[in-house]
Coordinates of C-alpha atoms in Angstrom, one line a residue:
V339 CA 109.6 83.7 145.4
S340 CA 110.4 85.3 148.3
G341 CA 113.7 86.8 148.6
T342 CA 114.4 86.8 144.4
K343 CA 113.6 90.7 144.5
V344 CA 116.4 92.8 143.1
K345 CA 116.4 96.5 142.2
I346 CA 116.8 97.0 138.2
T347 CA 119.6 99.7 138.0
S348 CA 119.7 101.1 134.5
S349 CA 118.6 105.2 134.9
Y350 CA 116.8 104.3 131.5
V351 CA 114.9 101.2 130.1
P352 CA 113.6 101.6 126.5
V353 CA 110.5 100.4 125.1
G354 CA 111.7 96.9 123.3
S355 CA 114.6 96.1 125.1
R356 CA 115.0 92.8 126.3
S357 CA 118.3 93.2 128.1
I358 CA 118.0 94.6 131.7
Q359 CA 120.6 95.6 134.6
V360 CA 120.2 94.4 138.1
S361 CA 121.8 94.6 141.1
S362 CA 122.6 91.3 141.4
A363 CA 121.8 88.6 139.3
A364 CA 122.9 85.7 141.2
K365 CA 119.5 84.4 142.2
F366 CA 118.6 84.2 138.7
K367 CA 119.2 81.0 136.2
V368 CA 118.1 80.5 132.1
G369 CA 114.5 79.7 132.5
H370 CA 113.5 80.6 135.2
S371 CA 110.3 82.6 134.8
V372 CA 110.2 86.3 136.1
V373 CA 108.2 89.6 136.5
V374 CA 109.7 93.0 135.7
L375 CA 108.1 95.1 137.9
R376 CA 107.8 98.5 136.9
T377 CA 107.3 101.0 140.0
P378 CA 106.1 104.3 139.0
N379 CA 106.2 107.0 141.5
S380 CA 104.0 110.1 141.9
T381 CA 106.6 112.5 139.6
W382 CA 105.6 110.1 136.8
I383 CA 101.7 110.4 137.7
N384 CA 102.3 114.1 137.9
A385 CA 103.6 114.4 134.8
L386 CA 100.9 112.3 132.8
G387 CA 98.7 115.3 135.3
M388 CA 96.8 111.9 136.5
D389 CA 97.2 113.4 139.8
K390 CA 94.0 115.1 139.4
Y391 CA 91.9 111.9 138.3
G392 CA 92.4 109.8 141.4
W393 CA 95.4 108.1 140.0
T394 CA 98.7 106.7 142.7
P395 CA 101.7 104.8 142.4
S396 CA 100.6 101.8 144.4
K397 CA 97.8 101.1 141.9
Y398 CA 100.2 101.3 138.6
T399 CA 102.4 99.3 140.1
I400 CA 102.2 96.8 137.0
G401 CA 104.3 93.6 136.4
H402 CA 105.6 91.9 133.1
E403 CA 105.7 88.3 133.2
R404 CA 109.1 87.3 131.2
R405 CA 111.6 84.2 131.2
V406 CA 115.0 84.6 131.4
I407 CA 116.7 83.3 128.1
G408 CA 120.0 84.7 128.9
I409 CA 122.5 86.0 132.2
S410 CA 126.1 88.3 131.4
G411 CA 127.0 89.9 135.0
N412 CA 124.3 91.9 136.7
H413 CA 122.3 91.9 132.9
V414 CA 119.3 89.4 133.0
T415 CA 117.7 89.2 129.2
V416 CA 114.1 87.8 129.1
D417 CA 112.4 86.5 126.3
I418 CA 110.0 89.6 125.0
P419 CA 110.5 92.8 124.3
L420 CA 109.4 95.3 127.3
V421 CA 106.4 97.0 126.2
D422 CA 106.3 99.9 128.8
T423 CA 109.8 102.5 129.5
L424 CA 111.4 102.1 133.3
E425 CA 112.9 104.9 133.9
S426 CA 114.3 105.7 137.4
K427 CA 113.3 109.9 137.6
Y428 CA 109.8 108.0 137.7
G429 CA 110.2 105.3 140.2
G430 CA 111.9 102.4 137.9
G431 CA 111.5 99.1 139.0
S432 CA 112.9 95.5 140.2
L433 CA 113.0 91.7 138.8
F434 CA 112.0 89.2 140.9
R435 CA 111.5 85.2 139.7
A436 CA 107.9 84.1 140.0
S437 CA 106.7 80.7 140.7
I438 CA 103.7 80.0 138.5
T439 CA 100.7 77.3 139.4
G440 CA 97.5 76.2 138.8
R441 CA 97.4 77.6 135.2
I442 CA 95.6 75.3 132.6
E443 CA 97.2 74.2 129.2
N444 CA 96.7 72.9 126.0
C445 CA 92.5 73.1 126.0
G446 CA 90.5 74.1 123.6
V447 CA 86.5 75.3 122.9
E448 CA 85.6 74.7 120.0
D449 CA 82.4 74.3 117.3
L450 CA 79.6 75.6 119.2
R451 CA 76.7 77.9 118.9
L452 CA 75.8 79.6 122.1
D453 CA 72.3 81.4 122.3
S454 CA 71.3 83.0 125.5
V455 CA 67.7 82.7 126.3
Y456 CA 65.8 86.3 127.5
S457 CA 62.7 88.2 128.0
G458 CA 63.5 91.7 126.8
S459 CA 65.4 93.8 124.7
T460 CA 67.1 95.4 127.8
D461 CA 67.0 92.1 130.1
E462 CA 70.3 91.0 131.7
K463 CA 69.7 87.9 133.8
H464 CA 70.6 85.7 131.2
G465 CA 73.9 84.5 129.5
W466 CA 76.8 87.1 130.3
F467 CA 80.5 85.4 129.0
G468 CA 80.1 82.7 126.2
V469 CA 83.2 81.9 127.0
Q470 CA 86.0 83.2 130.2
L471 CA 89.5 82.3 130.2
S472 CA 90.8 82.4 133.3
R473 CA 94.7 81.1 133.9
A474 CA 94.5 79.2 130.7
E475 CA 97.6 79.6 128.9
N476 CA 98.2 78.1 124.9
S477 CA 94.8 77.3 125.0
W478 CA 92.0 78.5 122.0
V479 CA 89.0 79.4 121.1
S480 CA 87.8 78.3 117.4
R481 CA 84.6 78.7 115.6
V482 CA 82.1 79.9 118.0
T483 CA 79.6 81.8 117.6
V484 CA 77.6 83.7 120.8
R485 CA 74.5 85.1 120.1
H486 CA 72.1 87.3 122.6
F487 CA 74.6 87.5 125.7
G488 CA 75.2 90.4 127.2
Y489 CA 78.8 90.6 127.6
A490 CA 81.8 88.9 125.3
A491 CA 81.5 86.6 123.3
V492 CA 85.4 85.9 124.7
S493 CA 87.0 87.4 127.9
I494 CA 90.6 86.7 129.2
H495 CA 91.2 87.4 132.3
N496 CA 93.4 85.9 135.4
E497 CA 97.0 85.9 133.9
S498 CA 95.9 84.1 130.3
N499 CA 98.8 83.9 128.2
F500 CA 98.8 82.7 124.4
N501 CA 95.8 82.0 123.9
T502 CA 94.1 82.0 120.1
I503 CA 90.6 83.0 119.5
Q504 CA 89.9 82.8 116.0
E505 CA 86.6 82.8 113.7
V506 CA 84.8 84.0 116.7
A507 CA 81.1 86.2 116.1
M508 CA 79.5 87.8 119.1
V509 CA 76.4 88.8 117.5
D510 CA 73.1 91.0 118.3
P511 CA 73.7 91.4 122.3
V512 CA 70.8 91.6 124.5
S513 CA 71.6 94.1 127.6
K514 CA 70.9 97.9 128.3
I515 CA 73.5 99.8 126.0
E516 CA 75.5 101.4 128.9
G517 CA 78.9 101.0 130.5
G518 CA 80.3 97.5 131.7
R519 CA 77.9 95.6 128.8
R520 CA 78.9 94.3 125.4
Y521 CA 82.7 93.9 125.4
P522 CA 83.3 90.8 122.8
F523 CA 86.8 90.5 122.4
N524 CA 88.2 91.9 125.7
V525 CA 91.1 91.0 127.9
T526 CA 91.5 92.1 131.3
D527 CA 94.8 90.5 132.5
G528 CA 97.0 88.8 130.1
L529 CA 99.8 88.6 127.4
G530 CA 100.7 87.2 124.1
N531 CA 97.1 86.8 123.3
L532 CA 95.4 86.6 119.4
F533 CA 92.5 87.8 118.0
Q534 CA 92.0 86.6 114.3
R535 CA 89.2 86.9 111.9
C536 CA 86.2 87.6 114.9
Y537 CA 82.9 89.2 114.2
S538 CA 81.0 91.3 116.1
R539 CA 77.5 93.3 115.7
D540 CA 75.6 95.7 117.8
G541 CA 78.4 96.0 120.4
R542 CA 80.1 98.7 122.3
H543 CA 83.9 98.0 122.8
S544 CA 84.9 95.2 120.7
F545 CA 88.1 94.8 120.7
V546 CA 89.1 95.8 123.8
T547 CA 91.4 95.8 127.1
G548 CA 91.0 97.2 130.6
S549 CA 93.1 98.4 133.5
G550 CA 96.6 98.0 133.1
V551 CA 96.9 95.3 130.7
T552 CA 100.5 95.2 129.8
G553 CA 101.3 93.0 126.1
P554 CA 101.8 92.0 123.6
N555 CA 97.9 91.0 122.6
V556 CA 97.0 91.3 118.9
W557 CA 93.2 91.9 117.2
L558 CA 94.5 90.9 113.5
D559 CA 91.1 91.3 110.6
C560 CA 88.4 91.6 113.0
L561 CA 85.7 93.2 111.6
A562 CA 83.3 95.0 114.1
E563 CA 79.9 96.5 112.7
K564 CA 76.8 98.7 114.2
C565 CA 79.0 99.7 116.5
H566 CA 77.8 102.1 119.7
A567 CA 81.1 102.9 121.4
D568 CA 85.2 102.9 120.3
D569 CA 87.8 100.0 120.7
G570 CA 91.0 100.1 121.4
P571 CA 92.4 100.0 125.0
H572 CA 89.3 101.3 127.3
H573 CA 91.1 102.7 130.4
R574 CA 94.3 103.5 133.1
W575 CA 96.9 102.5 130.4
A576 CA 97.1 99.2 129.1
T577 CA 100.7 98.6 127.0
G578 CA 101.5 96.6 123.6
L579 CA 98.6 96.4 121.6
L580 CA 98.4 95.8 118.1
F581 CA 95.6 95.9 116.0
D582 CA 96.1 94.7 113.0
N583 CA 93.4 95.2 109.8
T584 CA 90.7 95.9 112.1
K585 CA 87.8 97.5 110.9
S586 CA 85.0 99.2 113.0
D587 CA 83.6 102.6 113.3
E588 CA 85.6 104.4 116.1
L589 CA 89.5 103.4 116.9
N590 CA 90.8 105.4 120.2
V591 CA 93.6 105.6 122.3
Q592 CA 93.6 108.8 124.1
N593 CA 93.7 110.6 127.3
R594 CA 90.0 109.3 128.7
A595 CA 90.1 112.1 131.4
T596 CA 87.3 111.7 134.2
S597 CA 85.5 109.9 132.0
G598 CA 84.0 106.5 134.3
S599 CA 85.7 107.3 137.5
G600 CA 88.8 108.7 136.2
H601 CA 90.0 106.9 133.5
G602 CA 92.7 109.1 132.4
W603 CA 95.3 107.4 129.7
A604 CA 93.7 104.5 127.8
G605 CA 97.2 102.8 126.9
A606 CA 100.6 103.7 125.3
Q607 CA 103.1 101.6 123.0
V608 CA 99.6 101.0 120.9
L609 CA 99.6 100.6 117.5
F610 CA 96.7 100.6 114.8
Y611 CA 98.2 98.9 111.3
N612 CA 96.2 99.7 108.1
A613 CA 93.2 99.6 110.3
E614 CA 89.6 101.0 109.1
A615 CA 87.4 103.2 111.0
S616 CA 85.1 106.1 110.9
S617 CA 86.9 108.2 113.3
I618 CA 90.1 107.9 115.0
I619 CA 92.2 109.2 117.6
C620 CA 95.4 108.6 118.3
D621 CA 97.0 110.8 121.0
A622 CA 100.3 110.2 122.8
P623 CA 101.1 110.8 126.4
K624 CA 104.1 112.1 127.6
G625 CA 107.2 110.2 127.9
A626 CA 106.2 107.3 125.6
M627 CA 104.0 106.6 122.2
N628 CA 101.2 105.4 120.2
W629 CA 101.1 104.9 116.1
A630 CA 98.6 105.1 113.5
V631 CA 100.4 103.3 110.0
G632 CA 98.7 103.0 106.9
C633 CA 95.1 103.7 108.9
K634 CA 91.9 105.2 106.8
G635 CA 89.4 107.6 108.8
T636 CA 89.0 110.7 109.5
K637 CA 91.8 112.1 112.1
S638 CA 90.6 113.3 115.3
Q639 CA 91.4 114.9 118.5
G640 CA 90.7 113.5 121.8
K641 CA 87.2 113.8 123.1
W642 CA 88.0 114.2 126.8
A643 CA 91.5 115.5 126.4
P644 CA 91.6 117.4 122.9
G645 CA 94.7 119.6 123.9
E646 CA 96.7 116.0 124.2
P647 CA 99.3 115.6 121.3
Y648 CA 99.0 113.4 118.4
G649 CA 101.2 110.1 118.0
L650 CA 102.8 109.3 115.5
W651 CA 101.0 109.3 111.7
E652 CA 102.5 107.7 108.9
S653 CA 100.8 107.0 106.1
H654 CA 96.9 108.3 106.9
G655 CA 94.4 107.6 103.9
K656 CA 96.8 104.7 102.4
H657 CA 97.4 101.1 103.2
V658 CA 101.1 100.2 103.7
S659 CA 103.2 97.2 102.8
P660 CA 103.5 94.8 104.4
R661 CA 99.5 94.4 104.7
S662 CA 99.8 92.6 108.5
L663 CA 102.3 93.7 110.5
Y664 CA 101.5 90.4 112.7
L665 CA 102.0 88.0 109.5
S666 CA 105.1 90.0 108.5
Q667 CA 106.9 89.2 112.2
L668 CA 106.0 85.8 112.1
E669 CA 106.9 85.1 109.4
L670 CA 110.5 86.7 109.5
R671 CA 110.5 84.8 113.0
K672 CA 109.0 81.2 111.9
G673 CA 109.0 80.7 108.6
K674 CA 106.3 81.4 105.7
A675 CA 104.7 77.7 106.3
A676 CA 104.4 79.1 110.0
V677 CA 101.9 82.2 108.5
D678 CA 100.3 79.3 106.2
S679 CA 99.8 77.4 109.0
V680 CA 97.5 79.7 110.7
T681 CA 95.9 81.5 108.2
T682 CA 93.7 81.4 105.3
P683 CA 93.8 82.1 101.5
G684 CA 92.0 85.2 102.0
Q685 CA 94.1 86.4 104.9
R686 CA 96.9 85.7 102.3
A687 CA 94.9 87.3 99.4
G688 CA 94.2 90.4 101.4
T689 CA 91.6 92.0 103.7
I690 CA 88.8 89.6 104.4
W691 CA 86.2 92.1 106.1
S692 CA 83.8 91.6 103.2
M693 CA 84.4 87.7 103.8
L694 CA 83.9 88.6 107.8
S695 CA 80.5 90.5 106.9
A696 CA 79.1 87.9 105.0
W697 CA 79.7 85.5 107.7
A698 CA 78.4 87.4 110.3
G699 CA 78.7 84.0 112.3
N700 CA 76.3 81.7 110.5
G701 CA 78.0 78.3 109.3
K702 CA 81.8 77.8 108.4
L703 CA 83.8 81.1 107.4
A704 CA 85.7 78.8 105.4
S705 CA 82.5 78.7 103.1
F706 CA 83.0 82.6 102.1
G707 CA 85.3 82.6 100.1
P708 CA 85.5 83.9 96.2
D709 CA 82.0 84.6 95.1
P710 CA 81.8 85.2 91.4
T711 CA 77.5 84.9 91.2
C712 CA 77.1 87.3 94.5
K713 CA 75.8 84.7 96.4
Y714 CA 76.9 86.6 100.0
G715 CA 76.4 90.0 98.6
I716 CA 74.2 92.5 97.1
P717 CA 74.7 93.0 93.0
S718 CA 74.3 96.1 91.6
G719 CA 75.1 95.8 87.6
K720 CA 79.0 95.0 87.8
A721 CA 79.7 95.3 91.2
C722 CA 79.1 93.1 94.1
C723 CA 78.7 95.1 97.3
A724 CA 79.1 94.0 101.5
A725 CA 75.8 91.8 102.9
S726 CA 76.1 94.7 105.6
C727 CA 75.6 97.7 103.1
G728 CA 71.7 96.9 103.3
K729 CA 71.6 98.5 99.5
C730 CA 74.6 98.7 96.9
G731 CA 75.2 102.1 95.5
G732 CA 72.9 104.8 95.4
T733 CA 72.7 108.4 97.2
G734 CA 74.7 108.2 100.8
C735 CA 76.2 104.7 100.2
S736 CA 79.4 106.2 102.4
Q737 CA 77.8 106.4 104.8
L738 CA 76.5 102.8 105.3
P739 CA 77.3 100.4 107.3
G740 CA 80.2 98.6 105.0
G741 CA 81.2 102.6 103.9
A742 CA 82.4 103.9 100.5
S743 CA 84.4 100.3 100.0
N744 CA 81.8 98.1 100.7
C745 CA 78.6 99.7 99.4
C746 CA 79.3 102.6 96.5
T747 CA 79.5 100.6 93.3
G748 CA 82.2 103.1 92.2
S749 CA 84.8 102.8 94.3
I750 CA 84.2 98.9 94.1
A751 CA 85.0 99.4 90.2
A752 CA 87.8 101.5 91.4
A753 CA 89.0 98.2 93.3
N754 CA 89.4 96.4 90.2
K755 CA 88.9 93.3 91.6
S756 CA 86.9 90.2 90.0
C757 CA 84.7 88.0 92.4
T758 CA 86.0 85.0 90.8
K759 CA 89.3 85.7 93.5
H760 CA 87.5 88.0 96.1
P761 CA 84.1 87.8 98.1
A762 CA 82.3 91.1 98.3
P763 CA 82.8 93.5 97.5
C764 CA 83.9 92.9 94.7
L765 CA 83.7 93.0 90.4
M766 CA 81.5 90.9 88.9
P767 CA 83.1 88.4 86.2

């Protein structure tokens, strides 16, 4: 809104803050939509070492959309905590009212199976996006399977906020296996988006964000198999991301340096929580932080910038309680009924990766529950492996797509979980 921009006068506004001191709050009222505009300078870019990759202040002037919930003097309180710091020495920021029009709300796409026709394994002249959200808010995509498309099952664009993507699968994409392809569950612009109970097979960057995406955005209880690249923020300073109980081949947040056209630091304020991957990179940029809490997988150094410092690692190799940070926070805010209304019994009982693997977009996920006869897995004696393993136990079982916990009979036996209460991998009753 013209004439409403004011300078943020606090010398330091930390991550997680909702209170912002401005030069004058006279033009703001409770209920106003506002943008907290972070305006970095060359000092910030040089401190990160991103000048050599072509980063400029104007390209990283990033707005965080919020709503005013309180005003006291010249302190404005917004509804959602900030997911990036504002420091005067690094350029500070400003606050202005936003006139937001043209978004569609309360719309859903559900109960569809989309299959693209193609002429060869690298054909790209066919279906590219299964579902694309643009200027959509408080909407959803549910129970959709996308097969043989080239780019995404669901891709979120153009200021699309507070949408839920759940029980969506992208399987067997058809395209070249290279950059700009196979991003099954992708956010390029938007906040407050939740992906849960989603499945990807043969993707590249299955759970991913683009440049300058500001959160919070969440991937919860999601599985990617037969991966061709990593998950996590892909490039150029995405912030406020939670990967909660995701499982894939690689899970990374790092300085990507010269990758692409100068990706540089992929993200900040990114949390990997009770996630599993063969390899995990969790480094931290100067003046920011990334976290890996309760994650299982090889702790790896950055591929392009191995000298960058690690982020905060806690309980590496052992999951922590509560099982899900997102669901725990939801219960604290809204109560147990809210958690029950958005989760399945399987989620409330524990991880659901084996259930997602057995489902793989075929039919309804709800039908893939406890599996006492190993209908959805591969039996071996008293153990039931995940279907994705291909075979149960034997030499090299830890290298199979499902990993040791899903494929090795010894690991399954050690888990002491009965198939009467859990889907594969489990113990036969």
